[in-house]
CSV table of C-alpha atoms and ligand atoms in Angstrom, one decimal:
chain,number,residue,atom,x,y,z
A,1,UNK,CA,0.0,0.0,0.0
A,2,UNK,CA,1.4,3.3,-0.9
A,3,UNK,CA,2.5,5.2,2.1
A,4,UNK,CA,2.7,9.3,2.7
A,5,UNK,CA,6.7,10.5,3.1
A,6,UNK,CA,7.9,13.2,4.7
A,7,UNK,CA,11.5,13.7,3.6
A,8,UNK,CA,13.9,15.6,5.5
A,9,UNK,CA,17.0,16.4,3.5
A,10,UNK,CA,16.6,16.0,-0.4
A,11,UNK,CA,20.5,15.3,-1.8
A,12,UNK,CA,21.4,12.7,-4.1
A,13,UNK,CA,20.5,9.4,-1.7
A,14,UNK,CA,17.0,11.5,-1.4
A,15,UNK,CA,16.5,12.0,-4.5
A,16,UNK,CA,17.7,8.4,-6.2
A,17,UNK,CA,15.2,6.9,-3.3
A,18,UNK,CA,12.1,9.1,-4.0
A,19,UNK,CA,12.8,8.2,-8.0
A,20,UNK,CA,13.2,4.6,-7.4
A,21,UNK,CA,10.2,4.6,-5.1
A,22,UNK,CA,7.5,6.8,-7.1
A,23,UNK,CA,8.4,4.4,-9.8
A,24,UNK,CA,7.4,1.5,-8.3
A,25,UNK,CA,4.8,3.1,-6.3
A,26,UNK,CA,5.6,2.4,-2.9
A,27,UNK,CA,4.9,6.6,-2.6
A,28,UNK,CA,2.6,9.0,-5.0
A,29,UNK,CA,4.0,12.9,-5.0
A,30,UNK,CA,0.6,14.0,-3.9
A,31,UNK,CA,1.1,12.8,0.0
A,32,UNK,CA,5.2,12.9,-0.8
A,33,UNK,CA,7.1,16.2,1.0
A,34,UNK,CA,10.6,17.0,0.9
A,35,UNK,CA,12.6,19.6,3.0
A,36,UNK,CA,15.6,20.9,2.1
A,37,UNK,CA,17.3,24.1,2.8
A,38,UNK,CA,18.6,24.5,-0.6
A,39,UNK,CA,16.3,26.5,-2.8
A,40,UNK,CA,17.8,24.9,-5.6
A,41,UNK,CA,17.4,21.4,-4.4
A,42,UNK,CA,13.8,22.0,-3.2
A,43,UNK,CA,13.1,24.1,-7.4
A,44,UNK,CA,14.6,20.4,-8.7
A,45,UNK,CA,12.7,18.0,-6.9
A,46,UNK,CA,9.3,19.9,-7.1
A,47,UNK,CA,9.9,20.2,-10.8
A,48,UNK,CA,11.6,17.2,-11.7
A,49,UNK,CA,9.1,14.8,-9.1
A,50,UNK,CA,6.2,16.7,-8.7
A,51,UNK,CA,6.2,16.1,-4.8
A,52,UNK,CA,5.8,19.1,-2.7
A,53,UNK,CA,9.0,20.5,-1.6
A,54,UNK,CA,9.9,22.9,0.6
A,55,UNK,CA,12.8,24.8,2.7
A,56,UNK,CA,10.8,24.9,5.6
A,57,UNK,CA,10.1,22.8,8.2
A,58,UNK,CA,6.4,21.6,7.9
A,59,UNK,CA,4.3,20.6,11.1
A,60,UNK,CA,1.3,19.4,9.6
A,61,UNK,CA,2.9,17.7,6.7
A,62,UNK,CA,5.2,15.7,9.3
A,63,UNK,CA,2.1,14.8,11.4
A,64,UNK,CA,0.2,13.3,8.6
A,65,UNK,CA,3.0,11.5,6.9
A,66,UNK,CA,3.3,7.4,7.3
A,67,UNK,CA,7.0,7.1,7.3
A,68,UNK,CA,9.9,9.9,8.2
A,69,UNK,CA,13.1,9.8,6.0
A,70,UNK,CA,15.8,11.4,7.5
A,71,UNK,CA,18.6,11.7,4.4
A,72,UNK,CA,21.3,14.6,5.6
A,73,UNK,CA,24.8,14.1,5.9
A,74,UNK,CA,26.2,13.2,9.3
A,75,UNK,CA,27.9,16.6,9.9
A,76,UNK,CA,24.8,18.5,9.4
A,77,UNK,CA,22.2,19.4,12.2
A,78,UNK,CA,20.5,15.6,12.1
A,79,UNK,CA,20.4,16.0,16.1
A,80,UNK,CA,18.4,19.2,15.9
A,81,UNK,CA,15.6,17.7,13.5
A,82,UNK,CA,15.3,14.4,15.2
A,83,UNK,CA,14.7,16.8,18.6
A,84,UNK,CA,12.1,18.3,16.4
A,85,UNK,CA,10.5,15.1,15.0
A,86,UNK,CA,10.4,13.5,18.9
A,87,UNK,CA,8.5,16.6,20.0
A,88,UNK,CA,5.9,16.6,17.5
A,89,UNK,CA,5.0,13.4,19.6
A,90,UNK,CA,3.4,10.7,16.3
A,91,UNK,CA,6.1,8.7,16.4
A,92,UNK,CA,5.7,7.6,12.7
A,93,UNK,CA,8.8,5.5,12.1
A,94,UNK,CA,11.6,7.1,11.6
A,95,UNK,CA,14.2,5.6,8.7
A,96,UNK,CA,17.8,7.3,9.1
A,97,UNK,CA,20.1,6.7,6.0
A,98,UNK,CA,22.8,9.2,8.1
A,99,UNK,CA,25.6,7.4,8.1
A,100,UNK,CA,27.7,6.7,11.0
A,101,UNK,CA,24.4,8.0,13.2
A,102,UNK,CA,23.5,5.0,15.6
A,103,UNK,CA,20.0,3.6,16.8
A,104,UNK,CA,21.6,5.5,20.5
A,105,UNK,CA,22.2,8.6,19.2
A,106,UNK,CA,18.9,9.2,17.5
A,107,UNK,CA,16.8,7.9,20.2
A,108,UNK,CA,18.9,10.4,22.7
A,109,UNK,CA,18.4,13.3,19.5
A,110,UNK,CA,14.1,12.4,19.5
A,111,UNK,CA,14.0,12.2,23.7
A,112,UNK,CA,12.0,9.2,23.4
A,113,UNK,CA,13.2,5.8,24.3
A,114,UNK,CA,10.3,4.0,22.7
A,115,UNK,CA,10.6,6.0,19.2
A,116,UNK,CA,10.1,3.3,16.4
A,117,UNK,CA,13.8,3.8,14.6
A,118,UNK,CA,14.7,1.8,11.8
A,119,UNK,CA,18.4,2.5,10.6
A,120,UNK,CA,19.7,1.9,7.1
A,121,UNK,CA,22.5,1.9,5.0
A,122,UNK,CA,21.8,2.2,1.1
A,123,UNK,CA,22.1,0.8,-1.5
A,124,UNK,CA,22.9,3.2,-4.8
A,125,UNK,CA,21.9,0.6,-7.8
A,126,UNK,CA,18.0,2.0,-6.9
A,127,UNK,CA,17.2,2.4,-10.6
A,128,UNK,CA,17.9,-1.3,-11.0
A,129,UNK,CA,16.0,-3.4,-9.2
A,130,UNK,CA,19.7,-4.6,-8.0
A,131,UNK,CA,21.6,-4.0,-4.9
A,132,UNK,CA,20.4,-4.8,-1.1
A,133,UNK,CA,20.3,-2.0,2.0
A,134,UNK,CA,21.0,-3.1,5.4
A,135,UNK,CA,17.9,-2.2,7.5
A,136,UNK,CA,18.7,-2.2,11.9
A,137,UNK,CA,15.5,-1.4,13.3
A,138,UNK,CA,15.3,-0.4,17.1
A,139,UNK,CA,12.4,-3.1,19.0
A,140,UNK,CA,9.9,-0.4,18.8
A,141,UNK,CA,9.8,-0.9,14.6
A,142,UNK,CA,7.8,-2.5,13.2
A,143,UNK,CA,9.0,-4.5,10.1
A,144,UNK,CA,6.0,-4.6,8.1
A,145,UNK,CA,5.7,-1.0,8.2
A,146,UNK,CA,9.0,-0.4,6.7
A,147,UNK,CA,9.2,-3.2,4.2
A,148,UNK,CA,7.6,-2.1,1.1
A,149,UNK,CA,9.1,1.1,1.5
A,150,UNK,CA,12.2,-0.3,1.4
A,151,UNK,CA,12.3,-2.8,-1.3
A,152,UNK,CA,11.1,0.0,-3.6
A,153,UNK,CA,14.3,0.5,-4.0
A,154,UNK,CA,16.5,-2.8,-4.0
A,155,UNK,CA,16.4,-5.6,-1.8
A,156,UNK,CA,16.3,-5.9,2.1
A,157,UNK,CA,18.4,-7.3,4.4
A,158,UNK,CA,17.1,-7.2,8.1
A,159,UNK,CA,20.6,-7.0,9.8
A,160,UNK,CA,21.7,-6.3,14.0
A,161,UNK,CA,23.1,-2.8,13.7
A,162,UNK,CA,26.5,-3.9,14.5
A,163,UNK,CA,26.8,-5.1,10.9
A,164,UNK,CA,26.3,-1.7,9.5
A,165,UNK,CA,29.4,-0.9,8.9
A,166,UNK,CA,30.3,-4.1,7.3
A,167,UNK,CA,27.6,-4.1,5.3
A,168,UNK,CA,28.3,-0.4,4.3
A,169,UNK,CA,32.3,-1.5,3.1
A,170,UNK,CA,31.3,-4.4,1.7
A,171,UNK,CA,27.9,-4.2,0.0
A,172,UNK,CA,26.7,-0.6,-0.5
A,173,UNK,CA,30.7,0.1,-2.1
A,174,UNK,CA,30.0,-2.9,-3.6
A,175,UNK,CA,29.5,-1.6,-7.3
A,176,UNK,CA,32.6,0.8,-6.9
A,177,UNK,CA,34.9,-2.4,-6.7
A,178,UNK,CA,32.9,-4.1,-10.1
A,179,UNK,CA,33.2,-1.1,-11.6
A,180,UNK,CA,37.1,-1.2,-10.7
A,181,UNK,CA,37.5,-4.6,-12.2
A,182,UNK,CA,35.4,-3.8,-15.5
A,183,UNK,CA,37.9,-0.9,-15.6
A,184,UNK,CA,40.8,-3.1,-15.5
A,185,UNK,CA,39.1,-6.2,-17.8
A,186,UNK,CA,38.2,-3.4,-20.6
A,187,UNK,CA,42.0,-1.2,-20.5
A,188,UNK,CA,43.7,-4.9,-21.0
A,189,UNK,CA,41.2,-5.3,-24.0
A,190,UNK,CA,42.2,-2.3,-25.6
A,191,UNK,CA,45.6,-3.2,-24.8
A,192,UNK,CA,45.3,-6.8,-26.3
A,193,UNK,CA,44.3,-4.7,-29.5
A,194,UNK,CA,40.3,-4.2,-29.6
A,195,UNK,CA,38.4,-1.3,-30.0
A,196,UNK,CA,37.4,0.3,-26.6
A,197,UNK,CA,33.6,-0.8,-27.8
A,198,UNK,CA,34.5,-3.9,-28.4
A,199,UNK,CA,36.4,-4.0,-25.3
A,200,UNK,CA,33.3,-2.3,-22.9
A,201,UNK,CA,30.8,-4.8,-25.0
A,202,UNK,CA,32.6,-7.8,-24.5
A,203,UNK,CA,33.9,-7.3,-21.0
A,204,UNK,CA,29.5,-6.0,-19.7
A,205,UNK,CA,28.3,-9.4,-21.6
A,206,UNK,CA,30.5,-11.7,-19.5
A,207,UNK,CA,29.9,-9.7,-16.2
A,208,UNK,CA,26.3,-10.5,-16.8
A,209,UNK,CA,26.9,-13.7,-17.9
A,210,UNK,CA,29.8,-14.9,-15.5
A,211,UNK,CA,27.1,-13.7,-12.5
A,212,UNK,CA,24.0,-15.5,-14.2
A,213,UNK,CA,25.9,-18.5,-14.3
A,214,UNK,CA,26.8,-18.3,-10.6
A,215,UNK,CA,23.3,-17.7,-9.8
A,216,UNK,CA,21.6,-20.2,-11.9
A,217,UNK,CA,24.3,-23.3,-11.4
A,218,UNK,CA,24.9,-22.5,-8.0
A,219,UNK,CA,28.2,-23.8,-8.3
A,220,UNK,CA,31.3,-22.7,-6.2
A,221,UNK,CA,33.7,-20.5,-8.6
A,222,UNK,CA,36.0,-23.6,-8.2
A,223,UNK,CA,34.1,-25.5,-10.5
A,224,UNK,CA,33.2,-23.2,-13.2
A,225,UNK,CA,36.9,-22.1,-13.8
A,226,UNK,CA,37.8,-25.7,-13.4
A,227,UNK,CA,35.6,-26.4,-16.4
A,228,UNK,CA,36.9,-23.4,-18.4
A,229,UNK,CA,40.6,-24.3,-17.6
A,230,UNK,CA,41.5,-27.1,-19.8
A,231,UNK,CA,44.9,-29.2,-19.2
A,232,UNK,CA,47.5,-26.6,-20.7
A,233,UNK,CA,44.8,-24.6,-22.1
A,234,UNK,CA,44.8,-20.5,-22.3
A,235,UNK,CA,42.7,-20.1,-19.5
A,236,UNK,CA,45.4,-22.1,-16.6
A,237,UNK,CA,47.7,-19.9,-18.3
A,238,UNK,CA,45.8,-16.1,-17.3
A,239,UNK,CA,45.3,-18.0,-13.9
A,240,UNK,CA,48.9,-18.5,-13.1
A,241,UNK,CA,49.3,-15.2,-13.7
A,242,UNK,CA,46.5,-14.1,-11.1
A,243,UNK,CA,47.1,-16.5,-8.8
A,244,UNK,CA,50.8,-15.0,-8.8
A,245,UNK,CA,49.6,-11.5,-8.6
A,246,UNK,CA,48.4,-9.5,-5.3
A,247,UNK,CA,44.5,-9.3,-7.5
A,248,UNK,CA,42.6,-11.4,-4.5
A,249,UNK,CA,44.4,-9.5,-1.4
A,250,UNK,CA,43.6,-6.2,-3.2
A,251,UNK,CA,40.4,-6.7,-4.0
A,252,UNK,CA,40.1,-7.8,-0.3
A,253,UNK,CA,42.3,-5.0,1.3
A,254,UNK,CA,40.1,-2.5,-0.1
A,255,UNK,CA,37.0,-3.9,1.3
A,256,UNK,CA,38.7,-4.3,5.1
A,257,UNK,CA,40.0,-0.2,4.4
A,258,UNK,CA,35.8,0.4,3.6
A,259,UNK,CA,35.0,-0.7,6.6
A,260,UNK,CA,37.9,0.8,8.7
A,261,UNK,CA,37.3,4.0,7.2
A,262,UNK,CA,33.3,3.5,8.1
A,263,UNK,CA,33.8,2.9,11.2
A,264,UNK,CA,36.3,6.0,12.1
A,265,UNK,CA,33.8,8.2,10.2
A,266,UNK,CA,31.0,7.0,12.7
A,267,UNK,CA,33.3,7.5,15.5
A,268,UNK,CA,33.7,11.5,14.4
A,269,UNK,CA,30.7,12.7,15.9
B,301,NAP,N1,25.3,9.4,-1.7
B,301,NAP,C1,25.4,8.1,-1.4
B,301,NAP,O1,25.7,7.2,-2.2
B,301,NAP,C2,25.0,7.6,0.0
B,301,NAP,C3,24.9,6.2,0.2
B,301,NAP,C4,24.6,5.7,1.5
B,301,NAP,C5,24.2,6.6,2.5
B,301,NAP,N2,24.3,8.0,2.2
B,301,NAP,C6,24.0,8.9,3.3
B,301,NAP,O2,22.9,9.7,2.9
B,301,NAP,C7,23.0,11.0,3.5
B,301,NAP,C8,22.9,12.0,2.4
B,301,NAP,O3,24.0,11.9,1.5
B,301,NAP,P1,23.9,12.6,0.0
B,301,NAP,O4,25.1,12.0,-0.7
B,301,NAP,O5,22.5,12.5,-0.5
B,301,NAP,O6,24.2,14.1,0.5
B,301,NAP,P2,23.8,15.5,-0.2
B,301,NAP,O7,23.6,15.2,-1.6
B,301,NAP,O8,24.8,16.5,0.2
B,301,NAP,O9,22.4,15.7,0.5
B,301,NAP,C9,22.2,16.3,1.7
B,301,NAP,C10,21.1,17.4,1.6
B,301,NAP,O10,20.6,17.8,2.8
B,301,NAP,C11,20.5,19.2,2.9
B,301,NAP,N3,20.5,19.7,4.2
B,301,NAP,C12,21.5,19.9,5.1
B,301,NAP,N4,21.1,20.3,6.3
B,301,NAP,C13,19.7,20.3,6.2
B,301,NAP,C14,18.7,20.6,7.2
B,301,NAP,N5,19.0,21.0,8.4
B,301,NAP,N6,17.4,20.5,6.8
B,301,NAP,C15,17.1,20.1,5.5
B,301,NAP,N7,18.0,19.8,4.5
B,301,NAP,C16,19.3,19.9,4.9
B,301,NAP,C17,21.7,19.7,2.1
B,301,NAP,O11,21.6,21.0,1.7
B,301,NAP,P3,23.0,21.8,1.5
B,301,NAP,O12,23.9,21.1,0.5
B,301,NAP,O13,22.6,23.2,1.0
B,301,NAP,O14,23.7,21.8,2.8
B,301,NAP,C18,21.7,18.7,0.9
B,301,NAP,O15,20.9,19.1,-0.1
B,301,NAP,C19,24.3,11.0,4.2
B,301,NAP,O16,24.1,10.9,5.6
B,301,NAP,C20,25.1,9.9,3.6
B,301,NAP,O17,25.9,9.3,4.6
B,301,NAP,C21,24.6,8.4,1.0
């Protein structure tokens, strides 16, 4: 059922989740409001959504909304609107995508221990139907209030809040290290001596490919590339060479510095 949305905040996260969400009609723009103090923010999202936007704070519109979205960064004044959401005294469940902002702080921020709070860390692949959020909600939230909400905009995993941060190295950057890789499969195409088009074809066909087969086979990675490496064949050979190089420890030293740096961040205020 389509639910009314009072959004406080409307920057890029905002904005990709109201898209995503219109679009599959978890929200209309009729009962949708969005506050931001940027005037040009607020003439963007009015225009571009057709949801009522605003600079100022509304009352009314926060009273009669189903679900509060709280989408400003964490060294803005998220402390200062949460105080203003716990004294308007609906409780309407509050979803934070601040990151680094925990279940503690915002109850402390709304003065009201038993404020349903649900806590989540985005995904960014909204316009795909791809990518899954990490959703911590405090035992006054209710899931099935949240749910379709959420899922309008990827997939849900209901997580304890102290995987956040793991979840925010590991699956939110997620794309950032594909992207990486599809940056370093297409340069060594061009390099090899195809066109850059060919190169970015080929290299997005087998990305799609290589992860349908995973999902449809369900076999371990083991067993695909031991059917694609054939006794002295080419592909053993390229596998030497990976297994020689530092690709693996990379790949997983940049995850382990994601979540590092997540953590400090949520440490800094
Ligand atoms: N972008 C991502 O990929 C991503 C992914 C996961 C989580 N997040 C989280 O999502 C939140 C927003 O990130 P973002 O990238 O969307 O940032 P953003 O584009 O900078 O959006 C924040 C918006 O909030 C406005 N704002 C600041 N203080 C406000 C206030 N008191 N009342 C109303 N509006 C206010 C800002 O206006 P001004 O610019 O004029 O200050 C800005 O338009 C952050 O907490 C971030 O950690 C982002």
């Amino acid at each position: 059922m389509t639910k009314s949305l009072y959004a406080i905040g409307g920057g890029q996260m905002v904005e990709a989740i109201i898209r995503a969400s219109l679009k599959n009609r978890a929200i209309d723009s009729e009962t949708t409001y969005v506050v931001d103090i940027s005037p040009n923010r607020v003439r963007h999202l009015a225009e571009t959504y057709h949801v009522n936007a605003s600079s100022e704070f509304h009352a009314d519109a926060l009273d009669a909304a189903d679900l509060i979205l709280l989408g400003v960064r964490p060294q803005d004044d998220w402390a200062g609107i949460a105080k203003k959401i716990g004294v308007s005294g609906k409780k309407k469940t509050l979803i934070s995508i601040v990151a680094g902002v925990t279940v503690k702080q915002l109850t402390e921020a709304l003065g009201d221990e038993d404020y349903p709070i649900v806590r989540i860390i985005p995904n960014t692949l909204t316009d795909t139907g791809f990518g899954v959020s990490g959703a911590a909600l405090n035992g006054a939230a209710k899931r099935e209030n949240v749910d379709e909400f959420l899922r309008s905009f990827g997939k849900v995993d209901y997580i304890p809040e102290k995987q956040i941060d793991i979840y925010t190295g590991y699956a939110i950057a997620g794309p950032n290290y594909v992207y990486n890789f599809y940056l370093a499969l297409t340069n060594a195409g061009v390099l090899g001596g195809l066109s850059r088009k060919q190169a970015n074809d080929i290299a997005l066909e087998n990305l799609q490919g290589a992860a349908k087969m995973l999902e449809i086979t369900g076999k371990h990675p083991y067993e695909l590339l031991d059917i694609n490496n054939s006794a002295g064949g080419v592909g053993i050979a390229a596998q030497h060479e990976l297994d020689a190089s530092d690709f693996a420890a990379g790949v997983q030293n940049a995850v382990l510095a994601a979540i590092k740096r997540t953590t400090e961040l949520g440490k800094e205020h």
